[in-house]
Amino acid sequence: MAVVTEPRPGIAERLSQMIRLPTVSAELEERGSEPFESFVTLIAQLYPLVHEHLVLERHTDFGLLFHWTGRDAGAEQPVVLMAHYDVVPVDESDAWTHPPFDGVIADGVVYGRGALDDKGPLIVVLEAVENLLADGFVPARDVYLSFGGNEETYGHAAEEIARVLRERGIVPWLVVDEGGAVVDAPLPFVPGRAAMIGVGEKGVMTITLSARGEGGHASAPPSRTAVRRVARAVDRLGPRTFRPRPSKAIGRMLSQLGAQTPGSAGHLLRLLGSAPLVTGQVFAALGGEPAALVRTTVAPTMQSGGTAANVLPSQASATVNLRIALGETTQQTVLRVRRRIRDPLITVSVVEASEPSPESATDNDQFALLADALAVSHPGVPAVPYVMMAATDSRHFHRFAPAVYRFAPLDMSNAQRASIHGVDENVEIAALERGERFHRALLERLG
């Protein structure tokens, strides 16, 4: 009697199963580690060939490192494909069209937390490797899959994986992590689509501003309470705290977009690409994402102080998140903050900090490989360099790897990009299929 096996579910169903596991790293204490361990078990079930042919190592409780031996087993400089499987929390008061952890599939779209950040980009890597293994394919050089489970909480899984590889003398030839995507109208007045590939990422710093003052009854407040002093310090850290400082990547981005943009708009882009000082002023005036591309940003995110509505607090504090522009340092950033605050009674404490990355080249074989793979998955869409404004796990690799790029090969509309860390996060099934083709083409073209 023949054994009847169940057909392997499609990519949408597999992503849906991943989304149903609430791997919320910021809620580890409340939820426990079970969702994360279930995720590890799930991918072993969904991708049996990956687990049969690749060697899996666990680093910390949340780091997964798969090693795929290439045809030249003694060759150095492998490829590292990265992603993370943890997600950010959900505000229960938000009105999601579909419950965020149900993984609903409707009208060719998969909905749920992590669909874009970062289980969607993770699954297209596994899909490509599984499909290549099914065809008996062996890559030209070693390949590592590095998956972290605490990227959203700046955890140490990816940091430990990077440390282990470096300790073993393994210097990746190419590292690809989440970051840019295939987008429409990458800049205002720039038509068409572009694959925005992060060639660098801004540094991250979290600081607290704290002050002490005389407590007492709120009916007779002094002229400057602890709360007022902290509020004044926060107010002084406005958008113009840091001067615009466009990196070389911004100039390259503008020049390339200008070459594909017709008319006066293309001429303006090319002009901006050759005039960084003007670019900085123009982008800073535009505000929002354009401004964040060219300078260090300052975002007050939390405040605390006080125990009752009618009691003056004896201490108050505010938390400020900064994203440090390429070319600047964490030390320069702290000094600038202190100068802008101009108050010796405000204590500035650095909670965490990481330096901006160097820029990876665009005139090398690695970037050309990304463009070649893109021509297969997204024909006619150019590969355009830019600066990643958010932090990724790949920041632990740029200290010793010469070519680190941040790109998730998924099509993302403006609404979809806004849903990342927001409401109604979703990805089209067709975008997942193109993402799988990108990684398959990349691996097939390694030489």
GROMACS .gro file of C-alpha atoms in nm:
model
  447
    1MET     CA    1   0.000   0.000   0.000
    2ALA     CA    2   0.143   0.333  -0.106
    3VAL     CA    3   0.208   0.591   0.162
    4VAL     CA    4   0.018   0.913   0.100
    5THR     CA    5   0.209   1.221   0.214
    6GLU     CA    6   0.053   1.557   0.276
    7PRO     CA    7   0.154   1.820   0.020
    8ARG     CA    8   0.396   2.080   0.150
    9PRO     CA    9   0.204   2.402   0.228
   10GLY     CA   10   0.273   2.712   0.022
   11ILE     CA   11   0.490   3.003   0.127
   12ALA     CA   12   0.190   3.201   0.252
   13GLU     CA   13   0.077   2.920   0.480
   14ARG     CA   14   0.429   2.874   0.613
   15LEU     CA   15   0.461   3.244   0.692
   16SER     CA   16   0.118   3.235   0.854
   17GLN     CA   17   0.238   2.961   1.088
   18MET     CA   18   0.541   3.169   1.181
   19ILE     CA   19   0.326   3.476   1.253
   20ARG     CA   20   0.101   3.275   1.485
   21LEU     CA   21   0.396   3.232   1.722
   22PRO     CA   22   0.414   3.556   1.926
   23THR     CA   23   0.793   3.587   1.943
   24VAL     CA   24   0.779   3.928   2.110
   25SER     CA   25   1.126   3.980   2.254
   26ALA     CA   26   1.019   4.285   2.457
   27GLU     CA   27   0.761   4.068   2.636
   28LEU     CA   28   0.989   3.777   2.715
   29GLU     CA   29   0.916   3.793   3.087
   30GLU     CA   30   0.540   3.782   3.031
   31ARG     CA   31   0.529   3.526   2.751
   32GLY     CA   32   0.834   3.318   2.834
   33SER     CA   33   1.066   3.151   2.585
   34GLU     CA   34   0.813   2.895   2.457
   35PRO     CA   35   0.715   3.091   2.141
   36PHE     CA   36   1.083   3.119   2.046
   37GLU     CA   37   1.153   2.750   2.098
   38SER     CA   38   0.835   2.667   1.907
   39PHE     CA   39   0.963   2.880   1.621
   40VAL     CA   40   1.288   2.681   1.611
   41THR     CA   41   1.086   2.359   1.607
   42LEU     CA   42   0.854   2.495   1.338
   43ILE     CA   43   1.127   2.582   1.089
   44ALA     CA   44   1.278   2.236   1.140
   45GLN     CA   45   0.942   2.092   1.033
   46LEU     CA   46   0.887   2.332   0.744
   47TYR     CA   47   1.242   2.315   0.604
   48PRO     CA   48   1.363   1.957   0.647
   49LEU     CA   49   1.634   1.977   0.378
   50VAL     CA   50   1.785   2.286   0.539
   51HIS     CA   51   1.814   2.098   0.866
   52GLU     CA   52   1.940   1.783   0.695
   53HIS     CA   53   2.217   1.941   0.488
   54LEU     CA   54   2.317   2.248   0.691
   55VAL     CA   55   2.481   2.238   1.032
   56LEU     CA   56   2.287   2.430   1.299
   57GLU     CA   57   2.457   2.594   1.596
   58ARG     CA   58   2.277   2.771   1.880
   59HIS     CA   59   2.445   3.084   2.015
   60THR     CA   60   2.290   3.231   2.328
   61ASP     CA   61   1.928   3.128   2.376
   62PHE     CA   62   1.813   3.309   2.062
   63GLY     CA   63   2.083   3.289   1.794
   64LEU     CA   64   2.056   3.035   1.511
   65LEU     CA   65   2.355   2.989   1.282
   66PHE     CA   66   2.321   2.751   0.986
   67HIS     CA   67   2.636   2.655   0.792
   68TRP     CA   68   2.606   2.540   0.431
   69THR     CA   69   2.937   2.404   0.302
   70GLY     CA   70   3.019   2.518  -0.050
   71ARG     CA   71   3.190   2.338  -0.335
   72ASP     CA   72   3.529   2.475  -0.229
   73ALA     CA   73   3.514   2.371   0.135
   74GLY     CA   74   3.853   2.527   0.210
   75ALA     CA   75   3.767   2.866   0.064
   76GLU     CA   76   3.752   3.164   0.293
   77GLN     CA   77   3.511   3.457   0.286
   78PRO     CA   78   3.161   3.305   0.291
   79VAL     CA   79   2.828   3.475   0.239
   80VAL     CA   80   2.613   3.554   0.544
   81LEU     CA   81   2.236   3.597   0.495
   82MET     CA   82   2.072   3.747   0.801
   83ALA     CA   83   1.724   3.797   0.945
   84HIS     CA   84   1.554   3.800   1.284
   85TYR     CA   85   1.250   3.613   1.406
   86ASP     CA   86   1.146   3.828   1.702
   87VAL     CA   87   0.883   4.098   1.661
   88VAL     CA   88   0.775   4.414   1.840
   89PRO     CA   89   0.474   4.428   2.077
   90VAL     CA   90   0.123   4.513   1.970
   91ASP     CA   91  -0.088   4.784   2.131
   92GLU     CA   92  -0.413   4.603   2.209
   93SER     CA   93  -0.608   4.928   2.161
   94ASP     CA   94  -0.505   4.950   1.795
   95ALA     CA   95  -0.770   4.857   1.541
   96TRP     CA   96  -0.618   4.579   1.330
   97THR     CA   97  -0.823   4.455   1.036
   98HIS     CA   98  -0.715   4.102   1.130
   99PRO     CA   99  -0.578   3.994   1.471
  100PRO     CA  100  -0.202   4.056   1.464
  101PHE     CA  101  -0.102   3.702   1.561
  102ASP     CA  102  -0.358   3.509   1.357
  103GLY     CA  103  -0.158   3.509   1.033
  104VAL     CA  104  -0.469   3.563   0.822
  105ILE     CA  105  -0.433   3.509   0.446
  106ALA     CA  106  -0.680   3.710   0.240
  107ASP     CA  107  -0.688   3.840  -0.118
  108GLY     CA  108  -0.329   3.741  -0.191
  109VAL     CA  109  -0.192   3.903   0.124
  110VAL     CA  110  -0.055   3.765   0.452
  111TYR     CA  111  -0.143   3.979   0.753
  112GLY     CA  112   0.018   3.989   1.095
  113ARG     CA  113   0.298   4.115   1.314
  114GLY     CA  114   0.628   4.020   1.155
  115ALA     CA  115   0.499   3.987   0.799
  116LEU     CA  116   0.752   4.249   0.690
  117ASP     CA  117   0.971   4.283   0.999
  118ASP     CA  118   1.125   4.037   0.980
  119LYS     CA  119   0.964   3.696   0.931
  120GLY     CA  120   0.880   3.774   0.568
  121PRO     CA  121   1.244   3.850   0.479
  122LEU     CA  122   1.352   3.548   0.686
  123ILE     CA  123   1.120   3.303   0.514
  124VAL     CA  124   1.234   3.395   0.162
  125VAL     CA  125   1.589   3.303   0.260
  126LEU     CA  126   1.480   2.962   0.390
  127GLU     CA  127   1.258   2.908   0.086
  128ALA     CA  128   1.545   2.973  -0.153
  129VAL     CA  129   1.785   2.742   0.030
  130GLU     CA  130   1.528   2.463   0.064
  131ASN     CA  131   1.439   2.483  -0.306
  132LEU     CA  132   1.803   2.483  -0.414
  133LEU     CA  133   1.876   2.183  -0.193
  134ALA     CA  134   1.581   2.001  -0.351
  135ASP     CA  135   1.750   2.057  -0.689
  136GLY     CA  136   2.080   1.916  -0.558
  137PHE     CA  137   2.249   2.255  -0.574
  138VAL     CA  138   2.574   2.326  -0.387
  139PRO     CA  139   2.690   2.690  -0.359
  140ALA     CA  140   3.029   2.796  -0.493
  141ARG     CA  141   3.138   2.920  -0.150
  142ASP     CA  142   3.023   2.859   0.207
  143VAL     CA  143   2.696   3.018   0.313
  144TYR     CA  144   2.583   3.103   0.664
  145LEU     CA  145   2.226   3.180   0.767
  146SER     CA  146   2.227   3.397   1.078
  147PHE     CA  147   1.890   3.434   1.249
  148GLY     CA  148   1.853   3.630   1.573
  149GLY     CA  149   1.567   3.621   1.819
  150ASN     CA  150   1.618   3.950   2.001
  151GLU     CA  151   1.706   4.212   1.740
  152GLU     CA  152   1.415   4.431   1.846
  153THR     CA  153   1.555   4.458   2.199
  154TYR     CA  154   1.914   4.514   2.087
  155GLY     CA  155   1.992   4.165   2.212
  156HIS     CA  156   2.318   3.980   2.192
  157ALA     CA  157   2.231   3.685   1.967
  158ALA     CA  158   2.367   3.838   1.646
  159GLU     CA  159   2.651   4.002   1.836
  160GLU     CA  160   2.759   3.663   1.967
  161ILE     CA  161   2.731   3.502   1.624
  162ALA     CA  162   2.951   3.775   1.477
  163ARG     CA  163   3.200   3.732   1.761
  164VAL     CA  164   3.219   3.356   1.708
  165LEU     CA  165   3.278   3.388   1.334
  166ARG     CA  166   3.546   3.650   1.387
  167GLU     CA  167   3.711   3.436   1.654
  168ARG     CA  168   3.724   3.151   1.404
  169GLY     CA  169   3.897   3.376   1.152
  170ILE     CA  170   3.593   3.383   0.922
  171VAL     CA  171   3.562   3.715   0.738
  172PRO     CA  172   3.243   3.725   0.528
  173TRP     CA  173   3.279   3.825   0.164
  174LEU     CA  174   2.918   3.950   0.170
  175VAL     CA  175   2.662   4.013   0.443
  176VAL     CA  176   2.296   4.082   0.360
  177ASP     CA  177   2.046   4.177   0.630
  178GLU     CA  178   1.708   4.349   0.649
  179GLY     CA  179   1.687   4.716   0.555
  180GLY     CA  180   1.573   4.871   0.230
  181ALA     CA  181   1.309   4.727  -0.001
  182VAL     CA  182   1.166   4.760  -0.349
  183VAL     CA  183   0.965   5.081  -0.331
  184ASP     CA  184   0.763   5.316  -0.549
  185ALA     CA  185   0.873   5.681  -0.577
  186PRO     CA  186   1.178   5.648  -0.351
  187LEU     CA  187   1.194   6.028  -0.309
  188PRO     CA  188   0.940   6.307  -0.367
  189PHE     CA  189   0.914   6.390  -0.740
  190VAL     CA  190   1.110   6.072  -0.830
  191PRO     CA  191   0.885   5.840  -1.035
  192GLY     CA  192   0.927   5.469  -1.086
  193ARG     CA  193   1.048   5.188  -0.866
  194ALA     CA  194   1.384   5.135  -0.702
  195ALA     CA  195   1.548   4.873  -0.485
  196MET     CA  196   1.689   5.078  -0.199
  197ILE     CA  197   1.996   4.899  -0.066
  198GLY     CA  198   2.141   5.023   0.261
  199VAL     CA  199   2.518   5.060   0.223
  200GLY     CA  200   2.550   5.193   0.576
  201GLU     CA  201   2.341   5.245   0.886
  202LYS     CA  202   2.321   5.518   1.142
  203GLY     CA  203   2.447   5.469   1.493
  204VAL     CA  204   2.207   5.439   1.785
  205MET     CA  205   2.226   5.608   2.122
  206THR     CA  206   1.981   5.618   2.411
  207ILE     CA  207   2.039   5.876   2.683
  208THR     CA  208   1.855   5.990   2.993
  209LEU     CA  209   1.832   6.351   3.104
  210SER     CA  210   1.770   6.377   3.476
  211ALA     CA  211   1.740   6.655   3.732
  212ARG     CA  212   1.677   6.687   4.103
  213GLY     CA  213   1.484   6.960   4.276
  214GLU     CA  214   1.307   7.046   4.596
  215GLY     CA  215   0.997   6.842   4.653
  216GLY     CA  216   0.697   6.970   4.836
  217HIS     CA  217   0.340   7.076   4.791
  218ALA     CA  218   0.233   7.177   4.443
  219SER     CA  219   0.051   7.483   4.578
  220ALA     CA  220   0.377   7.680   4.614
  221PRO     CA  221   0.614   7.572   4.336
  222PRO     CA  222   0.960   7.725   4.293
  223SER     CA  223   1.047   7.895   3.965
  224ARG     CA  224   1.231   7.591   3.835
  225THR     CA  225   1.116   7.244   3.937
  226ALA     CA  226   1.289   6.922   3.836
  227VAL     CA  227   1.016   6.858   3.579
  228ARG     CA  228   1.048   7.207   3.431
  229ARG     CA  229   1.426   7.179   3.413
  230VAL     CA  230   1.408   6.848   3.226
  231ALA     CA  231   1.135   6.984   2.998
  232ARG     CA  232   1.356   7.283   2.910
  233ALA     CA  233   1.646   7.050   2.832
  234VAL     CA  234   1.428   6.839   2.602
  235ASP     CA  235   1.299   7.152   2.430
  236ARG     CA  236   1.653   7.267   2.358
  237LEU     CA  237   1.724   6.941   2.176
  238GLY     CA  238   1.517   7.038   1.874
  239PRO     CA  239   1.547   6.921   1.512
  240ARG     CA  240   1.837   7.159   1.451
  241THR     CA  241   2.054   7.023   1.731
  242PHE     CA  242   2.279   6.856   1.472
  243ARG     CA  243   2.390   7.011   1.146
  244PRO     CA  244   2.315   6.832   0.818
  245ARG     CA  245   2.598   6.601   0.714
  246PRO     CA  246   2.516   6.408   0.395
  247SER     CA  247   2.723   6.094   0.350
  248LYS     CA  248   2.875   5.983   0.021
  249ALA     CA  249   2.595   5.727  -0.007
  250ILE     CA  250   2.336   6.005  -0.033
  251GLY     CA  251   2.527   6.163  -0.318
  252ARG     CA  252   2.545   5.828  -0.496
  253MET     CA  253   2.174   5.774  -0.438
  254LEU     CA  254   2.080   6.112  -0.583
  255SER     CA  255   2.307   6.076  -0.885
  256GLN     CA  256   2.164   5.736  -0.969
  257LEU     CA  257   1.804   5.843  -0.920
  258GLY     CA  258   1.875   6.150  -1.129
  259ALA     CA  259   2.001   5.935  -1.413
  260GLN     CA  260   1.668   5.751  -1.430
  261THR     CA  261   1.444   6.056  -1.376
  262PRO     CA  262   1.348   6.253  -1.686
  263GLY     CA  263   1.332   6.630  -1.723
  264SER     CA  264   1.414   6.903  -1.477
  265ALA     CA  265   1.360   6.676  -1.178
  266GLY     CA  266   1.642   6.450  -1.295
  267HIS     CA  267   1.869   6.749  -1.351
  268LEU     CA  268   1.794   6.873  -0.998
  269LEU     CA  269   1.875   6.533  -0.848
  270ARG     CA  270   2.204   6.513  -1.034
  271LEU     CA  271   2.288   6.864  -0.917
  272LEU     CA  272   2.212   6.774  -0.556
  273GLY     CA  273   2.419   6.460  -0.590
  274SER     CA  274   2.725   6.671  -0.672
  275ALA     CA  275   2.662   6.939  -0.406
  276PRO     CA  276   2.649   6.780  -0.058
  277LEU     CA  277   2.620   7.109   0.132
  278VAL     CA  278   2.313   7.210  -0.068
  279THR     CA  279   2.172   6.859  -0.035
  280GLY     CA  280   2.202   6.877   0.342
  281GLN     CA  281   2.016   7.207   0.358
  282VAL     CA  282   1.741   7.097   0.120
  283PHE     CA  283   1.681   6.761   0.289
  284ALA     CA  284   1.687   6.917   0.635
  285ALA     CA  285   1.423   7.168   0.524
  286LEU     CA  286   1.202   6.886   0.391
  287GLY     CA  287   1.195   6.724   0.737
  288GLY     CA  288   1.086   6.366   0.807
  289GLU     CA  289   1.277   6.089   0.630
  290PRO     CA  290   1.477   6.321   0.400
  291ALA     CA  291   1.608   6.511   0.703
  292ALA     CA  292   1.687   6.188   0.885
  293LEU     CA  293   1.898   6.077   0.589
  294VAL     CA  294   2.142   6.366   0.630
  295ARG     CA  295   2.176   6.435   1.001
  296THR     CA  296   2.166   6.294   1.351
  297THR     CA  297   1.809   6.287   1.479
  298VAL     CA  298   1.688   6.345   1.834
  299ALA     CA  299   1.363   6.187   1.955
  300PRO     CA  300   1.240   6.221   2.315
  301THR     CA  301   1.053   5.898   2.381
  302MET     CA  302   0.976   5.868   2.755
  303GLN     CA  303   0.934   6.091   3.060
  304SER     CA  304   0.907   6.011   3.428
  305GLY     CA  305   0.882   6.191   3.761
  306GLY     CA  306   0.634   6.247   4.037
  307THR     CA  307   0.414   6.035   4.259
  308ALA     CA  308   0.093   6.237   4.284
  309ALA     CA  309  -0.087   6.519   4.106
  310ASN     CA  310  -0.040   6.764   4.394
  311VAL     CA  311   0.319   6.679   4.490
  312LEU     CA  312   0.632   6.836   4.343
  313PRO     CA  313   0.868   6.556   4.246
  314SER     CA  314   1.219   6.572   4.385
  315GLN     CA  315   1.353   6.418   4.063
  316ALA     CA  316   1.248   6.387   3.700
  317SER     CA  317   1.395   6.236   3.388
  318ALA     CA  318   1.342   6.198   3.015
  319THR     CA  319   1.467   5.934   2.775
  320VAL     CA  320   1.595   6.047   2.437
  321ASN     CA  321   1.675   5.826   2.138
  322LEU     CA  322   1.931   5.949   1.886
  323ARG     CA  323   2.022   5.808   1.545
  324ILE     CA  324   2.377   5.917   1.467
  325ALA     CA  325   2.470   6.021   1.115
  326LEU     CA  326   2.749   5.845   0.929
  327GLY     CA  327   3.078   6.022   0.986
  328GLU     CA  328   2.998   6.127   1.341
  329THR     CA  329   3.079   5.945   1.665
  330THR     CA  330   2.897   5.867   1.987
  331GLN     CA  331   3.144   6.082   2.181
  332GLN     CA  332   3.083   6.383   1.957
  333THR     CA  333   2.710   6.327   1.994
  334VAL     CA  334   2.715   6.339   2.375
  335LEU     CA  335   2.928   6.654   2.374
  336ARG     CA  336   2.689   6.821   2.133
  337VAL     CA  337   2.389   6.730   2.349
  338ARG     CA  338   2.551   6.876   2.659
  339ARG     CA  339   2.640   7.198   2.476
  340ARG     CA  340   2.286   7.240   2.349
  341ILE     CA  341   2.128   7.181   2.689
  342ARG     CA  342   2.356   7.435   2.860
  343ASP     CA  343   2.252   7.333   3.210
  344PRO     CA  344   2.507   7.188   3.455
  345LEU     CA  345   2.223   7.067   3.676
  346ILE     CA  346   2.102   6.826   3.407
  347THR     CA  347   2.274   6.488   3.422
  348VAL     CA  348   2.323   6.327   3.081
  349SER     CA  349   2.364   5.949   3.108
  350VAL     CA  350   2.431   5.716   2.816
  351VAL     CA  351   2.216   5.403   2.846
  352GLU     CA  352   2.342   5.234   2.529
  353ALA     CA  353   2.530   5.338   2.220
  354SER     CA  354   2.666   5.196   1.897
  355GLU     CA  355   2.874   5.378   1.639
  356PRO     CA  356   2.750   5.446   1.286
  357SER     CA  357   2.872   5.197   1.031
  358PRO     CA  358   3.123   5.266   0.758
  359GLU     CA  359   2.985   5.276   0.404
  360SER     CA  360   3.008   4.967   0.188
  361ALA     CA  361   3.113   5.017  -0.173
  362THR     CA  362   2.885   5.009  -0.476
  363ASP     CA  363   3.158   4.955  -0.738
  364ASN     CA  364   3.251   4.605  -0.622
  365ASP     CA  365   3.155   4.248  -0.711
  366GLN     CA  366   2.927   4.218  -0.408
  367PHE     CA  367   2.700   4.506  -0.505
  368ALA     CA  368   2.704   4.385  -0.866
  369LEU     CA  369   2.585   4.045  -0.742
  370LEU     CA  370   2.292   4.208  -0.564
  371ALA     CA  371   2.203   4.395  -0.883
  372ASP     CA  372   2.226   4.075  -1.089
  373ALA     CA  373   1.995   3.889  -0.851
  374LEU     CA  374   1.757   4.183  -0.857
  375ALA     CA  375   1.744   4.167  -1.238
  376VAL     CA  376   1.608   3.812  -1.202
  377SER     CA  377   1.352   3.879  -0.929
  378HIS     CA  378   1.253   4.237  -1.019
  379PRO     CA  379   1.346   4.298  -1.385
  380GLY     CA  380   1.403   4.663  -1.470
  381VAL     CA  381   1.427   4.779  -1.107
  382PRO     CA  382   1.762   4.950  -1.038
  383ALA     CA  383   1.970   4.888  -0.727
  384VAL     CA  384   2.010   5.224  -0.552
  385PRO     CA  385   2.233   5.286  -0.248
  386TYR     CA  386   2.103   5.471   0.057
  387VAL     CA  387   2.161   5.504   0.432
  388MET     CA  388   1.963   5.284   0.670
  389MET     CA  389   1.813   5.499   0.947
  390ALA     CA  390   1.714   5.216   1.182
  391ALA     CA  391   1.947   4.969   1.351
  392THR     CA  392   1.994   4.612   1.227
  393ASP     CA  393   2.175   4.304   1.352
  394SER     CA  394   2.428   4.353   1.074
  395ARG     CA  395   2.587   4.636   1.273
  396HIS     CA  396   2.781   4.363   1.456
  397PHE     CA  397   2.942   4.254   1.129
  398HIS     CA  398   3.054   4.582   0.976
  399ARG     CA  399   3.339   4.603   1.225
  400PHE     CA  400   3.524   4.327   1.036
  401ALA     CA  401   3.330   4.248   0.717
  402PRO     CA  402   3.409   4.475   0.420
  403ALA     CA  403   3.077   4.445   0.235
  404VAL     CA  404   2.760   4.470   0.444
  405TYR     CA  405   2.428   4.556   0.279
  406ARG     CA  406   2.082   4.602   0.421
  407PHE     CA  407   1.809   4.494   0.181
  408ALA     CA  408   1.493   4.286   0.211
  409PRO     CA  409   1.393   4.183  -0.145
  410LEU     CA  410   1.024   4.252  -0.090
  411ASP     CA  411   0.796   4.501  -0.262
  412MET     CA  412   0.666   4.752  -0.005
  413SER     CA  413   0.418   5.032  -0.067
  414ASN     CA  414   0.426   5.345   0.148
  415ALA     CA  415   0.133   5.206   0.346
  416GLN     CA  416   0.312   4.876   0.404
  417ARG     CA  417   0.629   5.052   0.518
  418ALA     CA  418   0.418   5.254   0.762
  419SER     CA  419   0.270   4.930   0.900
  420ILE     CA  420   0.612   4.813   1.021
  421HIS     CA  421   0.598   4.847   1.401
  422GLY     CA  422   0.247   4.980   1.335
  423VAL     CA  423  -0.101   4.853   1.251
  424ASP     CA  424  -0.205   4.602   0.984
  425GLU     CA  425   0.144   4.484   0.893
  426ASN     CA  426   0.112   4.275   0.577
  427VAL     CA  427   0.298   4.137   0.277
  428GLU     CA  428   0.175   4.025  -0.064
  429ILE     CA  429   0.225   3.660  -0.152
  430ALA     CA  430   0.362   3.765  -0.491
  431ALA     CA  431   0.624   3.976  -0.313
  432LEU     CA  432   0.733   3.673  -0.111
  433GLU     CA  433   0.769   3.469  -0.427
  434ARG     CA  434   0.985   3.738  -0.586
  435GLY     CA  435   1.191   3.755  -0.267
  436GLU     CA  436   1.260   3.383  -0.291
  437ARG     CA  437   1.371   3.426  -0.652
  438PHE     CA  438   1.611   3.701  -0.547
  439HIS     CA  439   1.791   3.486  -0.291
  440ARG     CA  440   1.793   3.185  -0.519
  441ALA     CA  441   1.951   3.391  -0.797
  442LEU     CA  442   2.204   3.539  -0.555
  443LEU     CA  443   2.315   3.196  -0.435
  444GLU     CA  444   2.326   3.051  -0.786
  445ARG     CA  445   2.552   3.334  -0.904
  446LEU     CA  446   2.814   3.309  -0.630
  447GLY     CA  447   3.157   3.264  -0.774
   0.00000   0.00000   0.00000
